[in-house]
Coordinates of C-alpha atoms and ligand atoms in Angstrom, one line a residue:
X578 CA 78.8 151.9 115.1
X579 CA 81.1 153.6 112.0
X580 CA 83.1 151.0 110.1
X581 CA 85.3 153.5 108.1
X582 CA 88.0 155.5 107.8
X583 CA 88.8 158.9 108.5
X584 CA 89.5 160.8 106.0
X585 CA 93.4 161.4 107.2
X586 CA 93.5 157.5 107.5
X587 CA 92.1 157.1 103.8
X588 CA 94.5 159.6 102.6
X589 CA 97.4 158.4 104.3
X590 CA 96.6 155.1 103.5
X591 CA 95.8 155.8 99.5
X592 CA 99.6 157.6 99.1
X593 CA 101.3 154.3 100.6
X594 CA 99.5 152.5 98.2
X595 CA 100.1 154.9 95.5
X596 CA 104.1 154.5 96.5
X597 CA 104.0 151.2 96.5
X598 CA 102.2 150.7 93.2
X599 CA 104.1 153.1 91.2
X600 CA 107.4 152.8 92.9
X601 CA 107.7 149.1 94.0
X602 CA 105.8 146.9 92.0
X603 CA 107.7 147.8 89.2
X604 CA 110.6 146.2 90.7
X605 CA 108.7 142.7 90.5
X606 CA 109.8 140.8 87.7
X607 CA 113.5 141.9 88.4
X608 CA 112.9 140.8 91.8
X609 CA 111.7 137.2 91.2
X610 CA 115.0 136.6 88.2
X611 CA 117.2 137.4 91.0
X612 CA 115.9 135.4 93.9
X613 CA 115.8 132.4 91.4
X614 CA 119.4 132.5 91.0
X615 CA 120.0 133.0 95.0
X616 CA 120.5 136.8 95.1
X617 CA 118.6 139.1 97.1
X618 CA 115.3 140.6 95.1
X619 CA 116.4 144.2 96.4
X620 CA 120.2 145.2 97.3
X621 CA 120.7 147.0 100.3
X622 CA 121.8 150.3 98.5
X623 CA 118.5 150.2 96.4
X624 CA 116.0 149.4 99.8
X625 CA 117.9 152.4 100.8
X626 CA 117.4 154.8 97.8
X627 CA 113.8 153.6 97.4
X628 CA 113.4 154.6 101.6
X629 CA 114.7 157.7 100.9
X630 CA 112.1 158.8 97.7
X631 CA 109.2 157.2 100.2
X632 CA 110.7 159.7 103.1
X633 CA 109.9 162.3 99.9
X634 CA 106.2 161.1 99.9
X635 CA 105.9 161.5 103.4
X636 CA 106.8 158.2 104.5
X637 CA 109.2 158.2 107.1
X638 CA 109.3 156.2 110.7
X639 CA 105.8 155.4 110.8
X640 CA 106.1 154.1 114.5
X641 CA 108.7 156.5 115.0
X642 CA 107.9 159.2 117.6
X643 CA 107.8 162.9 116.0
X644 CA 111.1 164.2 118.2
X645 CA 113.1 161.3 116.3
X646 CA 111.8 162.6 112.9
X647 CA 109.3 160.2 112.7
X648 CA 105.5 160.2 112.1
X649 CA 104.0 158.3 115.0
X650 CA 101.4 156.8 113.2
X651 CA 98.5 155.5 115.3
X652 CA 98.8 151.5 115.4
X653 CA 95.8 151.5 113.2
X654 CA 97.1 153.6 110.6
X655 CA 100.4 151.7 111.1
X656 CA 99.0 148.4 110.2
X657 CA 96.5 150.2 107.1
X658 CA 100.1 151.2 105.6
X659 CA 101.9 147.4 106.5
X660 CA 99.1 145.9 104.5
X661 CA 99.8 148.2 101.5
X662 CA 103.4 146.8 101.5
X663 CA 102.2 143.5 102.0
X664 CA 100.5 144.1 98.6
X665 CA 103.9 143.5 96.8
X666 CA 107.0 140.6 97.5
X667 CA 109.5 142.7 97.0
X668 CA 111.3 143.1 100.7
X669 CA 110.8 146.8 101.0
X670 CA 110.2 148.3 104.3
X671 CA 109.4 151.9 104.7
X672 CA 112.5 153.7 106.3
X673 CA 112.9 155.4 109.5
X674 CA 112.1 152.9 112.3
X675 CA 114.2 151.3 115.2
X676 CA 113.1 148.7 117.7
X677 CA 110.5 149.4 119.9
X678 CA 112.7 148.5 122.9
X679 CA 115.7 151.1 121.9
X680 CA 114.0 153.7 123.0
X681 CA 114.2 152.3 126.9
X682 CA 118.1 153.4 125.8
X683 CA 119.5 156.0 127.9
X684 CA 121.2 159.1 125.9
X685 CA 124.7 158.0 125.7
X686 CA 123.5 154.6 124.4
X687 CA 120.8 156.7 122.4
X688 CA 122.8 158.5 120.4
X689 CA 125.4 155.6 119.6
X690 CA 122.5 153.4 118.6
X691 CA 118.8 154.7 118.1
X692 CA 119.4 157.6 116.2
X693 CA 121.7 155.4 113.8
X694 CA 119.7 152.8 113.5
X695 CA 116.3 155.1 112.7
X696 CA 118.8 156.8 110.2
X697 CA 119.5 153.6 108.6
X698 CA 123.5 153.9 109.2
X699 CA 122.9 150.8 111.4
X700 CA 121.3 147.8 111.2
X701 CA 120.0 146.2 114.3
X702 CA 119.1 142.4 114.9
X703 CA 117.2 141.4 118.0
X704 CA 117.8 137.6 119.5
X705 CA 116.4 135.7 122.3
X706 CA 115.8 132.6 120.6
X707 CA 118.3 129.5 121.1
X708 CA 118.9 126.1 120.2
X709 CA 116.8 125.1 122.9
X710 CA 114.4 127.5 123.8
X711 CA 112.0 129.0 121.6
X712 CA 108.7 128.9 122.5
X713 CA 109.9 128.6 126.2
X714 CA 111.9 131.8 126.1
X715 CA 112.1 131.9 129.7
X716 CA 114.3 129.1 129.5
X717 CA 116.7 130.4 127.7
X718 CA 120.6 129.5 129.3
X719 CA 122.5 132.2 127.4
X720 CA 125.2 133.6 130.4
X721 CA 126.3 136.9 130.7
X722 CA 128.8 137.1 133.9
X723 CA 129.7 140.1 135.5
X724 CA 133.3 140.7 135.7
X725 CA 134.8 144.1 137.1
X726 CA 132.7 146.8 134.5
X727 CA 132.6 144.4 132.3
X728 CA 130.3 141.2 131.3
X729 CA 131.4 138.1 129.6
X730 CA 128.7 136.8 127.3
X731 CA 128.7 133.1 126.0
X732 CA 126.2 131.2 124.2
X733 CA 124.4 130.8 121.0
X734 CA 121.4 132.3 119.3
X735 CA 119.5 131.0 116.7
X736 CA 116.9 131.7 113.9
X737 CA 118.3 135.8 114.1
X738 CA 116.4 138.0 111.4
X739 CA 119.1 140.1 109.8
X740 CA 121.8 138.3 111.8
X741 CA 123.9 138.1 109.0
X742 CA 123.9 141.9 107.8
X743 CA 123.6 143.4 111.6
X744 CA 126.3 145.3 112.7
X745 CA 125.0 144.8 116.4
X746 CA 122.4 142.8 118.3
X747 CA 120.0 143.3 121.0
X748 CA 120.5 140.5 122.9
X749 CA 118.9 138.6 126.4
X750 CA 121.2 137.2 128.2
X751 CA 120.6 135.4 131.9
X752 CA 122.7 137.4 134.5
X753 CA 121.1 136.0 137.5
X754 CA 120.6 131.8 137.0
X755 CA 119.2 131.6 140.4
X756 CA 115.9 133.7 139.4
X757 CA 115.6 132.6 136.3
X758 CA 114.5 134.8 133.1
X759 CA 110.9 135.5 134.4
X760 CA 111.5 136.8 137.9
X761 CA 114.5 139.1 136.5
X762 CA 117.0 136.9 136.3
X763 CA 117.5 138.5 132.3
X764 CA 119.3 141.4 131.2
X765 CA 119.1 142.5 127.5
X766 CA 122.6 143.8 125.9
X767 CA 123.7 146.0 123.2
X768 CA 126.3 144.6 121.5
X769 CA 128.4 145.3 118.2
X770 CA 129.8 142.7 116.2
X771 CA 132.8 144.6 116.8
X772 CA 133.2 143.2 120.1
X773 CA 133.3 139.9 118.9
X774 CA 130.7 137.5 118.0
X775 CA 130.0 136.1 115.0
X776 CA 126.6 134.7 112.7
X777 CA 126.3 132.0 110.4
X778 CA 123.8 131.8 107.6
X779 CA 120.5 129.4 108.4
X780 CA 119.2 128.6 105.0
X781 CA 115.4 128.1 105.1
X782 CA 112.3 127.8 103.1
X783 CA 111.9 131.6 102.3
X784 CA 114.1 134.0 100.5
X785 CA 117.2 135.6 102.4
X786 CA 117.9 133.4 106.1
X787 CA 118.4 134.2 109.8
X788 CA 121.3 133.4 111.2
X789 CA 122.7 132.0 114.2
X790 CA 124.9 134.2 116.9
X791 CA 127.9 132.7 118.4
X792 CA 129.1 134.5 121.4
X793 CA 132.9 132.8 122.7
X794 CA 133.8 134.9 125.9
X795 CA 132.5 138.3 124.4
X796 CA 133.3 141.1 126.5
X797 CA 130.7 143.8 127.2
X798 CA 131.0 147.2 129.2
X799 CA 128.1 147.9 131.6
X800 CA 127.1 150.9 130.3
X801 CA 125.8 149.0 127.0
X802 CA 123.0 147.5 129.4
X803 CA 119.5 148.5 127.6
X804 CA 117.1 149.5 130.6
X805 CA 117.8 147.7 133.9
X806 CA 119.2 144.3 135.2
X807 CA 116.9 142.0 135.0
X808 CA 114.6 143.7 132.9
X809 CA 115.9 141.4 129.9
X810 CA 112.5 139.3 129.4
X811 CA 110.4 142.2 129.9
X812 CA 111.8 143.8 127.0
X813 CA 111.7 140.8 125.0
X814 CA 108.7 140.3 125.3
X815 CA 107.5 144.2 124.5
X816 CA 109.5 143.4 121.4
X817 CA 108.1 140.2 120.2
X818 CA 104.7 142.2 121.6
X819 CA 104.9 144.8 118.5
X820 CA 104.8 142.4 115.6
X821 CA 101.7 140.5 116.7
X822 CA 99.1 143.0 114.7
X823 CA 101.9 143.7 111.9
X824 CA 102.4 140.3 111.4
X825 CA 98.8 139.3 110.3
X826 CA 98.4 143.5 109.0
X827 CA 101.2 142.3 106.3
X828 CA 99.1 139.2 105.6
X829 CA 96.6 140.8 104.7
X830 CA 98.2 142.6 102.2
X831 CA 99.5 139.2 100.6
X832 CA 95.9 137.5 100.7
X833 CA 94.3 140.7 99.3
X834 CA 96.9 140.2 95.8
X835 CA 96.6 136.6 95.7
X836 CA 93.4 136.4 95.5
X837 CA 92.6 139.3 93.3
X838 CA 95.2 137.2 90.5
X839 CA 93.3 134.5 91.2
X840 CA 89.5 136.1 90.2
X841 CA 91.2 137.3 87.4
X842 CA 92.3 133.4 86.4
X843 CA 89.4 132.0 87.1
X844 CA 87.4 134.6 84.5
X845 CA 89.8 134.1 82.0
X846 CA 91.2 130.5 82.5
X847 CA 89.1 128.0 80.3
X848 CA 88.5 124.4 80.6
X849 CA 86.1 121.9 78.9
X850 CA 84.5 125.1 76.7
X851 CA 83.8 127.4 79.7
X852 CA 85.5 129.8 82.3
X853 CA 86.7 127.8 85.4
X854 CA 84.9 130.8 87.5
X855 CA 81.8 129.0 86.2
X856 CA 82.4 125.9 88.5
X857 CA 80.9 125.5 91.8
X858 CA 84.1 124.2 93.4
X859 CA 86.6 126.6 91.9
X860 CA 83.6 129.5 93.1
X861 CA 83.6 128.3 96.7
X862 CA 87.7 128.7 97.2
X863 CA 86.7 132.2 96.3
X864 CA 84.2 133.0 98.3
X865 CA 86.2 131.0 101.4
X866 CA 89.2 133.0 101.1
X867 CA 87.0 136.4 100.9
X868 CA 85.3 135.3 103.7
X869 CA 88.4 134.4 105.8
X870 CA 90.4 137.7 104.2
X871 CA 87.3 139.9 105.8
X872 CA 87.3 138.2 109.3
X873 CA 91.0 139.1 109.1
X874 CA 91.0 142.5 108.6
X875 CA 88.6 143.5 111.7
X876 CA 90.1 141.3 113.7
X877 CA 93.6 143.0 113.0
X878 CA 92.0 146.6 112.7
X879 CA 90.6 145.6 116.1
X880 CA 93.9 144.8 117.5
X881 CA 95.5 147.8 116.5
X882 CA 92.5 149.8 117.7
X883 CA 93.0 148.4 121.2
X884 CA 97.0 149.7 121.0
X885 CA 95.8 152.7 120.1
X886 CA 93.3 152.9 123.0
X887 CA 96.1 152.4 125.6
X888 CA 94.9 149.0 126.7
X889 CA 96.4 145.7 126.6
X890 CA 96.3 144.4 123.0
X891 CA 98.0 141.2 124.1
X892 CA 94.8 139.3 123.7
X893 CA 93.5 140.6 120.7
X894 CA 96.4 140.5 119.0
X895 CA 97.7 137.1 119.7
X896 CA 93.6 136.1 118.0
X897 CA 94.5 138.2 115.1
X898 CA 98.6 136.5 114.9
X899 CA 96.6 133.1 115.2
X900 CA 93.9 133.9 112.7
X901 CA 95.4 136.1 110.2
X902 CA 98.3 133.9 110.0
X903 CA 96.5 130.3 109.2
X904 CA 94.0 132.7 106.4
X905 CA 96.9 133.8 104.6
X906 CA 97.7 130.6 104.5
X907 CA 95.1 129.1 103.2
X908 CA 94.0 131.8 101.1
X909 CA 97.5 131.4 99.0
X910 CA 97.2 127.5 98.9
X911 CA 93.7 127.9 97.5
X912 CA 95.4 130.6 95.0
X913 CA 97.8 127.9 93.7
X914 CA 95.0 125.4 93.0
X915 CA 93.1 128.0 91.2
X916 CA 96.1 128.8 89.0
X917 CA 97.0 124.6 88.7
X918 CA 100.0 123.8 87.3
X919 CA 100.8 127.5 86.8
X920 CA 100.5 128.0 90.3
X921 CA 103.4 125.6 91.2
X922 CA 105.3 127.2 88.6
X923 CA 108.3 130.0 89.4
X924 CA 107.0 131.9 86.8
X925 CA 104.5 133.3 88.9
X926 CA 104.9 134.4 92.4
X927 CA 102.5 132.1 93.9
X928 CA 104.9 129.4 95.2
X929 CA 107.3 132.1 96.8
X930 CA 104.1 133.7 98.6
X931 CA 103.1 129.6 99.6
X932 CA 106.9 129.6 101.2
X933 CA 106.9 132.9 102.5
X934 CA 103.5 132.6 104.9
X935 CA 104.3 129.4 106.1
X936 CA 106.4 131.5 108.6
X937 CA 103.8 133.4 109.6
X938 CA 102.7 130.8 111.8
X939 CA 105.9 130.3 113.4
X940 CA 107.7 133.3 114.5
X941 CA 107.1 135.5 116.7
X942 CA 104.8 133.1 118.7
X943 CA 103.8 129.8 117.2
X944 CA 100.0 128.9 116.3
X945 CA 100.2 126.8 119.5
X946 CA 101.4 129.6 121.6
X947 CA 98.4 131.9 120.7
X948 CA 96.1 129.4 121.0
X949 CA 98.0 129.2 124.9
X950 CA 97.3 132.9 125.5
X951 CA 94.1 132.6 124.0
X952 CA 92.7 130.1 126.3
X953 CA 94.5 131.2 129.4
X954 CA 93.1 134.3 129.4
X955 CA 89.7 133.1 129.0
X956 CA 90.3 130.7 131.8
X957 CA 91.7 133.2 134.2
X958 CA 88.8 135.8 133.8
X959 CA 91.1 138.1 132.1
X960 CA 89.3 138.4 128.9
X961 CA 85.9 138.5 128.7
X962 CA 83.7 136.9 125.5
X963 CA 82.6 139.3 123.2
X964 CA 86.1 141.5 123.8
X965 CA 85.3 145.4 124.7
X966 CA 81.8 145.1 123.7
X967 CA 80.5 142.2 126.1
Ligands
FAD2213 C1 112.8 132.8 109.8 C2 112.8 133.0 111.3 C3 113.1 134.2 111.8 C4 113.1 134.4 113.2 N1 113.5 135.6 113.8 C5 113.8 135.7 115.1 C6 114.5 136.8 115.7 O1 114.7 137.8 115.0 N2 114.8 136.8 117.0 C7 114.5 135.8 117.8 O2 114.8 135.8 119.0 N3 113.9 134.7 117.3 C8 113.5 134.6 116.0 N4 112.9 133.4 115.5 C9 112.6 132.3 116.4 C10 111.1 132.0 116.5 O3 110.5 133.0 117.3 C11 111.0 130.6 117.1 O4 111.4 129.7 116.1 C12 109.6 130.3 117.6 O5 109.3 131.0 118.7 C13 109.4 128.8 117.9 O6 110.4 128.3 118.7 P1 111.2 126.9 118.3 O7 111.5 127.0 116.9 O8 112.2 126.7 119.3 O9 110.1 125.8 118.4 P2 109.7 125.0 119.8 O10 109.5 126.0 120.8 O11 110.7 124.0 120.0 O12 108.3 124.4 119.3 C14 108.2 123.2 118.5 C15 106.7 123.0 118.3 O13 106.1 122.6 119.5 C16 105.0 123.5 119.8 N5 104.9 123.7 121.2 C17 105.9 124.2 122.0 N6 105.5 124.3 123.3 C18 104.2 123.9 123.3 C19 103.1 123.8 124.3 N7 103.4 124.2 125.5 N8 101.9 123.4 123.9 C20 101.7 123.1 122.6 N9 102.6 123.2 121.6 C21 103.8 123.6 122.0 C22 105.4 124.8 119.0 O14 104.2 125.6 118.8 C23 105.9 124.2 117.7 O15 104.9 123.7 116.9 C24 112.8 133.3 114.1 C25 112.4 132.1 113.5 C26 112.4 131.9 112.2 C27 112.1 130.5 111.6

């Protein structure tokens, strides 16, 4: 059994954290002054420029197949480099990438959409979630009705990443009531804002929003299908699939700087004559949230392994969304207590990290819902205790 990296991995791995050290850190403090006064930490021009020196580095579409530009990192190497830029709170992304589910686009559609998007001319936003159905995604009552070559779309979205700045949408829609999302009653459409609808702003906890998508008799030709009728939920689901070992590989990140500021307090931070490290209780939130951070990383590592060995991650990936998830979570509220009243202060960037998880174990599949795949599976036989060494 070999725990380590390969070399390549290392070194690929040691330049993203090199980039993001000397490149985006920097950007901290500004970051944090602007957010407090309800602008975004990092303009879109400057995520832009700062994509464009990491595409100097060698950073560049890490999921991105090589006949798109891209480097088509292995999911393990992919989720190394997504815990480096979990490392810092600025919202940098490395540049390059397009949703996994574009590239079921056929050439015409290809050309007016993927290749912009990975360029970064175009912003994508991807919604099946509605007022009432979240979780239950197959209930979702968002109508698309065919009429000559067109369709007519109506309905709302809700709780849209990037639905405000997205100049078009993936969208599910149900073409066929009568089979329902799951049995190919769903077909997902490309549609640009152009055509007509129209987002509102969804303030939340966290920094930036999602938005809602209104859609009032929005007319779409058939040729901006993506893949087939009624292969709508299918797709959603391969794209909800993809973040469920980034999710917890960008926690990761967060728990790993946390908690290093927070050693750091605790051996300088004096009460009643002595270092606070020196109690027993301050000692075991330390040693929990190493503990927890550890467990973490192999079980996300082991996700991503099982992508890369062509086999279905679903299971191991929802245990490392469900874990990874509730240790960041934990691991950052035992950072804050550490750092007492500091911690709750905006000076540091505790609190915004203690805003920012809490999401973690919503999107993208609730705590509940892993915990749902989890257990199905092992009550069906499909996974086995002890994973692919039993
Ligand atoms: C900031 C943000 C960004 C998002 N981005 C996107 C996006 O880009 N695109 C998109 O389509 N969606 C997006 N979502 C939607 C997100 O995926 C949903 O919010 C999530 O799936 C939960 O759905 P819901 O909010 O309707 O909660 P519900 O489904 O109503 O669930 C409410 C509660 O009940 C629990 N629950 C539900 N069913 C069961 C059950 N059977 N057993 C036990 N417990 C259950 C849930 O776990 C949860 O705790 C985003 C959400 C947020 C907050």
């Amino acid at each position: 059994m070999d725990f380590s990296l390969s070399d390549e991995e290392r070194a690929i791995r040691d330049t993203a954290r090199q980039f993001i050290t000397r490149e985006v850190m920097p950007l901290e403090q500004e970051a944090l002054r602007r957010e407090r006064a309800h602008r975004p930490g990092l303009e879109p021009g400057e995520l832009r420029e700062l994509q464009l020196k990491a595409k100097k580095f060698g950073f560049w579409g890490l999921s991105t197949p090589a006949e798109y530009g891209g480097m088509d990192l292995s999911a393990v190497l992919q989720s190394l480099i997504v815990t480096e830029v979990g490392r810092t709170f600025v919202q940098f992304r490395f540049g390059g990438e397009a949703d996994n589910i574009l590239y079921h686009a056929n050439d015409e559609q290809k050309r007016e959409y993927l290749l912009p998007t990975i360029e970064g001319d175009r912003i994508s936003c991807f919604a099946i979630t509605e007022p009432g159905a979240g979780s239950d995604a197959a209930n979702i009552k968002f109508s698309a009705r065919r009429d000559g070559d067109d369709w007519i779309l109506n309905g709302e979205k809700t709780f849209i990443t990037n639905g405000n700045d997205a100049d078009f949408v993936i969208v599910v829609a149900v073409t066929d009531p009568e089979k329902g999302a799951r049995g190919g009653g769903a077909t997902a459409f490309l549609v640009d804002r152009a055509m007509g609808w129209r987002s509102e702003f969804i303030q939340t906890m966290g920094e930036g929003g999602p938005a809602s998508l209104i859609f009032e008799d929005v007319r779409v030709p058939h040729r901006n299908i993506l893949g087939e009728v009624g292969q709508g939920f299918e797709l959603g689901m391969t794209w909800i699939g993809k973040g469920r070992y980034l999710i917890p590989s960008n926690a990761l990140g967060i728990a790993e700087r946390a908690l290093t500021m927070a050693i750091e307090y605790a051996n300088t931070r004096e009460t009643f004559g002595r270092r606070i490290g020196e109690n027993q209780a301050i000692q075991w939130m330390l040693a929990d949230s190493e503990v927890e951070l550890e467990a973490a990383r192999w079980l996300v590592l082991r996700a991503a392994w099982t992508v890369d060995q062509g086999e279905d991650p679903r299971h191991s990936s929802s245990m490392a969304k469900l874990y990874g998830a509730g240790m960041v979570n934990r691991v950052v509220d035992r950072v804050l207590q550490i750092h007492g009243g500091m911690g709750y202060t905006r000076e540091l960037p505790i609190e915004r990290w203690y805003r920012q998880v809490r999401l973690m174990r919503i999107y993208e599949g609730t705590d509940e819902m892993q915990r749902l795949i989890i257990a199905r599976d092992l009550l069906r036989g499909y996974a086995r205790i002890g994973g692919h060494l039993a």
